[in-house]
Amino acid sequence: MPNPTTTPQTALPHPVAYNIAQAAKVLGIGERTLRYLIRAGQIRVARVGRRVLVPHSAIVEFLERGGVEQVLYGHVAVRKARVEALA
């Protein structure tokens, strides 16, 4: 029987959830824009205590919906995102 401490673990191809900085980087947008999209209900989040986490599935859902054509927040415009960004 293999020893569980020496058996290699199968790594997930991506994290289950991202913090705000990581999710913004994955989407190629700024943290401020991501927070705006969260407040606007465009991206689903999970709250763990005071932490805000963006599930990987929420990012995929957002991209599959076509992202947003244009969201204006001050002078920031978000271009349409594509699913290939995560591939």
Coordinates of N, CA and C in Angstrom, one line a residue:
M1 N 0.9 -1.2 0.0 CA 0.0 0.0 0.0 C 0.9 1.2 0.0
P2 N 0.6 2.2 -0.9 CA 1.5 3.4 -0.9 C 1.3 4.3 0.3
N3 N 2.4 4.9 0.7 CA 2.4 5.8 1.9 C 1.8 7.1 1.5
P4 N 0.8 7.6 2.2 CA 0.1 8.8 1.8 C 1.0 10.0 1.8
T5 N 2.0 10.0 2.6 CA 2.9 11.2 2.7 C 3.8 11.3 1.5
T6 N 4.0 10.2 0.8 CA 4.9 10.2 -0.4 C 4.2 10.1 -1.7
T7 N 2.9 9.8 -1.6 CA 2.1 9.7 -2.9 C 1.9 11.1 -3.4
P8 N 2.2 11.3 -4.7 CA 2.0 12.7 -5.3 C 0.5 13.0 -5.4
Q9 N 0.2 14.2 -5.0 CA -1.2 14.7 -5.1 C -1.5 15.2 -6.5
T10 N -2.7 15.0 -6.9 CA -3.1 15.6 -8.2 C -3.5 17.0 -7.9
A11 N -2.8 17.9 -8.6 CA -3.1 19.4 -8.4 C -4.2 19.8 -9.3
L12 N -5.0 20.7 -8.7 CA -6.1 21.3 -9.6 C -5.5 22.2 -10.6
P13 N -6.1 22.3 -11.8 CA -5.5 23.2 -12.8 C -5.6 24.7 -12.5
H14 N -6.4 25.0 -11.5 CA -6.7 26.4 -11.1 C -7.1 26.4 -9.6
P15 N -7.0 27.5 -8.9 CA -7.5 27.6 -7.5 C -9.1 27.5 -7.5
V16 N -9.6 27.1 -6.4 CA -11.1 27.0 -6.3 C -11.6 28.4 -6.2
A17 N -10.9 29.3 -5.6 CA -11.3 30.7 -5.4 C -10.1 31.6 -5.4
Y18 N -10.3 32.9 -5.7 CA -9.3 33.9 -5.8 C -9.6 35.0 -4.9
N19 N -8.6 35.7 -4.3 CA -8.9 36.9 -3.6 C -9.0 38.0 -4.7
I20 N -9.4 39.2 -4.3 CA -9.6 40.3 -5.2 C -8.5 40.5 -6.2
A21 N -7.3 40.6 -5.6 CA -6.1 40.9 -6.4 C -5.8 39.8 -7.5
Q22 N -6.0 38.6 -7.1 CA -5.8 37.4 -8.0 C -6.8 37.4 -9.1
A23 N -8.1 37.6 -8.7 CA -9.2 37.6 -9.7 C -9.0 38.7 -10.7
A24 N -8.6 39.9 -10.2 CA -8.4 41.0 -11.1 C -7.3 40.6 -12.1
K25 N -6.3 40.0 -11.7 CA -5.2 39.7 -12.5 C -5.6 38.6 -13.6
V26 N -6.4 37.6 -13.1 CA -6.9 36.6 -14.0 C -7.7 37.2 -15.1
L27 N -8.6 38.2 -14.8 CA -9.5 38.8 -15.7 C -8.7 39.9 -16.5
G28 N -7.6 40.3 -16.1 CA -6.9 41.4 -16.8 C -7.4 42.8 -16.6
I29 N -8.0 43.0 -15.4 CA -8.6 44.3 -15.1 C -8.0 44.7 -13.8
G30 N -8.3 46.0 -13.4 CA -7.9 46.5 -12.1 C -8.8 46.0 -11.0
E31 N -8.2 46.1 -9.8 CA -9.0 45.7 -8.6 C -10.2 46.6 -8.4
R32 N -10.1 47.9 -8.7 CA -11.2 48.8 -8.6 C -12.3 48.5 -9.5
T33 N -12.0 48.1 -10.7 CA -13.0 47.7 -11.7 C -13.7 46.4 -11.3
L34 N -12.9 45.5 -10.8 CA -13.5 44.2 -10.3 C -14.4 44.5 -9.2
R35 N -14.1 45.3 -8.2 CA -15.0 45.7 -7.1 C -16.3 46.3 -7.6
Y36 N -16.1 47.1 -8.7 CA -17.3 47.7 -9.3 C -18.2 46.6 -9.9
L37 N -17.6 45.7 -10.6 CA -18.4 44.6 -11.2 C -19.1 43.8 -10.1
I38 N -18.4 43.6 -9.0 CA -19.0 42.8 -7.9 C -20.2 43.6 -7.4
R39 N -20.0 44.9 -7.1 CA -21.1 45.7 -6.6 C -22.3 45.7 -7.6
A40 N -22.0 45.7 -8.9 CA -23.0 45.8 -9.9 C -23.7 44.4 -10.1
G41 N -23.2 43.4 -9.4 CA -23.9 42.1 -9.5 C -23.4 41.3 -10.8
Q42 N -22.4 41.8 -11.4 CA -21.9 41.1 -12.6 C -21.0 39.8 -12.3
I43 N -20.4 39.9 -11.1 CA -19.5 38.7 -10.7 C -19.9 38.3 -9.3
R44 N -20.2 37.0 -9.1 CA -20.6 36.5 -7.8 C -19.4 36.3 -6.9
V45 N -19.6 36.5 -5.6 CA -18.5 36.4 -4.7 C -18.9 35.5 -3.5
A46 N -18.0 35.0 -2.7 CA -18.2 34.3 -1.5 C -17.5 35.1 -0.4
R47 N -18.2 35.3 0.7 CA -17.6 36.0 1.8 C -17.3 35.0 2.9
V48 N -16.0 35.0 3.4 CA -15.6 34.2 4.5 C -15.1 35.1 5.6
G49 N -15.9 35.3 6.6 CA -15.6 36.4 7.5 C -15.5 37.7 6.8
R50 N -14.4 38.4 6.9 CA -14.3 39.7 6.2 C -13.6 39.5 4.8
R51 N -13.2 38.3 4.5 CA -12.5 38.1 3.2 C -13.6 38.0 2.1
V52 N -13.3 38.5 1.0 CA -14.1 38.4 -0.2 C -13.4 37.6 -1.2
L53 N -14.0 36.4 -1.6 CA -13.3 35.5 -2.5 C -14.2 35.4 -3.7
V54 N -13.5 35.3 -4.9 CA -14.2 35.1 -6.2 C -14.0 33.7 -6.6
P55 N -15.1 32.9 -6.6 CA -14.9 31.5 -7.0 C -14.5 31.4 -8.5
H56 N -13.7 30.4 -8.8 CA -13.3 30.2 -10.2 C -14.5 30.1 -11.1
S57 N -15.5 29.4 -10.6 CA -16.8 29.2 -11.4 C -17.5 30.5 -11.7
A58 N -17.4 31.5 -10.8 CA -18.0 32.8 -11.0 C -17.3 33.5 -12.2
I59 N -15.9 33.4 -12.2 CA -15.2 34.0 -13.3 C -15.6 33.4 -14.6
V60 N -15.6 32.0 -14.7 CA -16.0 31.3 -15.9 C -17.4 31.7 -16.3
E61 N -18.4 31.8 -15.4 CA -19.7 32.2 -15.7 C -19.7 33.6 -16.3
F62 N -19.0 34.5 -15.7 CA -18.9 35.9 -16.2 C -18.4 35.9 -17.6
L63 N -17.3 35.2 -17.9 CA -16.8 35.2 -19.2 C -17.7 34.5 -20.2
E64 N -18.4 33.4 -19.8 CA -19.3 32.7 -20.7 C -20.5 33.6 -21.1
R65 N -20.9 34.5 -20.2 CA -21.9 35.5 -20.5 C -21.4 36.5 -21.5
G66 N -20.2 36.5 -21.8 CA -19.6 37.5 -22.7 C -19.0 38.7 -22.0
G67 N -18.8 38.6 -20.7 CA -18.3 39.7 -19.9 C -19.2 40.8 -20.0
V68 N -18.7 42.0 -20.1 CA -19.6 43.2 -20.2 C -19.1 43.9 -21.5
E69 N -20.0 44.5 -22.2 CA -19.6 45.3 -23.4 C -18.9 46.5 -22.9
Q70 N -19.4 47.2 -22.0 CA -18.7 48.4 -21.5 C -19.3 48.8 -20.2
V71 N -18.5 48.9 -19.2 CA -18.9 49.3 -17.9 C -18.1 50.6 -17.6
L72 N -18.7 51.7 -17.3 CA -18.0 52.9 -17.0 C -18.0 53.1 -15.5
Y73 N -16.8 53.4 -15.0 CA -16.6 53.7 -13.6 C -15.5 54.8 -13.6
G74 N -16.0 56.0 -13.5 CA -15.1 57.1 -13.7 C -14.6 57.1 -15.1
H75 N -13.3 56.9 -15.4 CA -12.8 56.9 -16.7 C -12.4 55.5 -17.2
V76 N -12.9 54.5 -16.4 CA -12.4 53.1 -16.7 C -13.5 52.5 -17.6
A77 N -13.0 51.9 -18.6 CA -13.9 51.1 -19.5 C -13.4 49.6 -19.6
V78 N -14.3 48.7 -19.4 CA -13.9 47.3 -19.4 C -14.4 46.7 -20.8
R79 N -13.5 46.2 -21.5 CA -13.8 45.6 -22.8 C -14.4 44.2 -22.6
K80 N -15.1 43.7 -23.7 CA -15.7 42.4 -23.6 C -14.6 41.3 -23.4
A81 N -14.8 40.5 -22.3 CA -13.9 39.5 -22.0 C -14.2 38.2 -22.7
R82 N -13.3 37.3 -22.9 CA -13.5 36.1 -23.6 C -13.1 34.9 -22.7
V83 N -13.8 33.8 -23.0 CA -13.5 32.6 -22.2 C -12.1 32.1 -22.4
E84 N -11.5 32.3 -23.6 CA -10.2 31.9 -23.9 C -9.1 32.5 -22.9
A85 N -9.5 33.5 -22.2 CA -8.6 34.2 -21.2 C -8.2 33.2 -20.1
L86 N -9.0 32.2 -19.8 CA -8.7 31.2 -18.8 C -8.2 29.9 -19.3
A87 N -8.2 29.8 -20.6 CA -7.8 28.5 -21.2 C -6.3 28.3 -21.2

